[in-house]
Amino acid sequence: MRKNIVAGNWKMNKNLQEGIALAKDLNAALTADKPNCDVIICTPFIHLASVVPAVDASIIGVGAENCADKVSGAYTGEVSAEMVASTGAKYVILGHSERRAYYHETPEILKEKVQLALANGLTPIFCIGEVLEERQQGIQNQVVFDQLAGSLFDLSAEDFSKIVLAYEPVWAIGTGLTATPEQAEEIHAYIRSVIAEKFGAEVAENTSILYGGSCKPSNAKELFANPNVDGGLIGGAALKVEDFKGIIDAFK
Ligand code: PGA
């Protein structure tokens, strides 16, 4: 059975003290009112070692927002998958559209990152999604196919089954525009069919595919109600306990 997951992506927000406070407040809220899904928070690197011990690991998983495409060595400013794992973090977001667009992360680079994350026992939350012009041209399926094929098709079915996918239409991220539940379901079903074709029906059935892009308490329920939408990757609304919990509660 695939998992329902609500994952927060803090991006470059919250200093260390604010981040710890947010994690503790969320932990308190979810301890008092247990979630009906897996909950993950992905934080800036420097927060990880402090946020991991601040939360109950049986309620909240912690992840990074990125990791290096190299094992170790002279790569000034980079943070390796091994370093992320050594904090107790269990997840890492890879292939976010902001990393692809602003930091020129290619499918080849992301392939390396995915393999290093898996080698260090981290669960990649691998992001795919088209930009507005691609949606307008009707080529969104081809775009997500190429993103999957370019970074994940070299994996064994066993390794692929450790990955969580997040479909995030770039035109919906931080814009207030959200894919309609129908648009989300249509492309999530397509993504699952691609996985089935490549890795088999059982792997496809067990892969969690999250939706991301201006997800909020007011639209989460109708998005998550779709059979192929297994939760959300949440940016802006993950920065306030009330909003994030409102989305988590969509599974109740
Ligand atoms: P958003 O971001 O919820 O602020 O649109 C989602 C994401 O980028 O993961």
mmCIF file of N, CA, C and O and ligand atoms in Angstrom, residues 9 11 96 168 172-174 213-214 233-236, ligand 1:
data_model
loop_
_atom_site.group_PDB
_atom_site.id
_atom_site.type_symbol
_atom_site.label_atom_id
_atom_site.label_comp_id
_atom_site.label_asym_id
_atom_site.label_seq_id
_atom_site.Cartn_x
_atom_site.Cartn_y
_atom_site.Cartn_z
ATOM 1 N N ASN A 9 8.319 22.103 2.301
ATOM 2 C CA ASN A 9 9.580 22.565 1.715
ATOM 3 C C ASN A 9 9.763 24.009 2.158
ATOM 4 O O ASN A 9 9.106 24.902 1.644
ATOM 5 N N LYS A 11 12.208 25.943 1.792
ATOM 6 C CA LYS A 11 13.012 26.772 0.866
ATOM 7 C C LYS A 11 14.002 27.618 1.684
ATOM 8 O O LYS A 11 14.478 27.169 2.722
ATOM 9 N N HIS A 96 14.005 19.888 -7.607
ATOM 10 C CA HIS A 96 12.996 20.959 -7.511
ATOM 11 C C HIS A 96 13.185 21.922 -8.688
ATOM 12 O O HIS A 96 14.307 22.201 -9.096
ATOM 13 N N GLU A 168 5.022 18.891 -9.725
ATOM 14 C CA GLU A 168 4.824 20.312 -9.410
ATOM 15 C C GLU A 168 4.835 21.124 -10.698
ATOM 16 O O GLU A 168 5.911 21.414 -11.243
ATOM 17 N N ALA A 172 2.417 26.800 -11.171
ATOM 18 C CA ALA A 172 1.586 26.835 -9.961
ATOM 19 C C ALA A 172 2.407 27.072 -8.697
ATOM 20 O O ALA A 172 1.837 27.268 -7.626
ATOM 21 N N ILE A 173 3.735 27.075 -8.809
ATOM 22 C CA ILE A 173 4.563 27.173 -7.604
ATOM 23 C C ILE A 173 4.680 28.622 -7.147
ATOM 24 O O ILE A 173 5.196 29.471 -7.878
ATOM 25 N N GLY A 174 4.163 28.878 -5.966
ATOM 26 C CA GLY A 174 4.278 30.204 -5.374
ATOM 27 C C GLY A 174 3.493 31.279 -6.104
ATOM 28 O O GLY A 174 3.654 32.463 -5.843
ATOM 29 N N GLY A 213 2.341 22.920 -5.602
ATOM 30 C CA GLY A 213 2.072 24.153 -6.344
ATOM 31 C C GLY A 213 0.866 24.851 -5.766
ATOM 32 O O GLY A 213 -0.268 24.484 -6.073
ATOM 33 N N SER A 214 1.119 25.817 -4.865
ATOM 34 C CA SER A 214 0.050 26.598 -4.230
ATOM 35 C C SER A 214 -1.017 25.721 -3.579
ATOM 36 O O SER A 214 -2.208 26.037 -3.624
ATOM 37 N N LEU A 233 3.452 18.344 -1.737
ATOM 38 C CA LEU A 233 4.712 18.996 -1.383
ATOM 39 C C LEU A 233 4.378 20.481 -1.268
ATOM 40 O O LEU A 233 3.939 21.105 -2.241
ATOM 41 N N ILE A 234 4.577 21.006 -0.073
ATOM 42 C CA ILE A 234 4.011 22.297 0.290
ATOM 43 C C ILE A 234 5.106 23.325 0.540
ATOM 44 O O ILE A 234 5.983 23.095 1.383
ATOM 45 N N GLY A 235 5.061 24.441 -0.166
ATOM 46 C CA GLY A 235 6.040 25.506 0.053
ATOM 47 C C GLY A 235 5.518 26.527 1.049
ATOM 48 O O GLY A 235 5.600 26.341 2.265
ATOM 49 N N GLY A 236 4.954 27.603 0.544
ATOM 50 C CA GLY A 236 4.531 28.730 1.386
ATOM 51 C C GLY A 236 3.685 28.318 2.580
ATOM 52 O O GLY A 236 3.895 28.799 3.700
HETATM 53 P P1 PGA B 1 4.253 26.512 -3.036
HETATM 54 O O1 PGA B 1 5.621 25.725 -3.349
HETATM 55 O O2 PGA B 1 3.416 25.603 -2.195
HETATM 56 O O3 PGA B 1 4.688 27.748 -2.313
HETATM 57 O O4 PGA B 1 3.620 26.810 -4.367
HETATM 58 C C1 PGA B 1 5.618 24.345 -3.581
HETATM 59 C C2 PGA B 1 7.020 23.885 -3.868
HETATM 60 O O5 PGA B 1 7.776 24.602 -4.528
HETATM 61 O O6 PGA B 1 7.422 22.785 -3.433
#
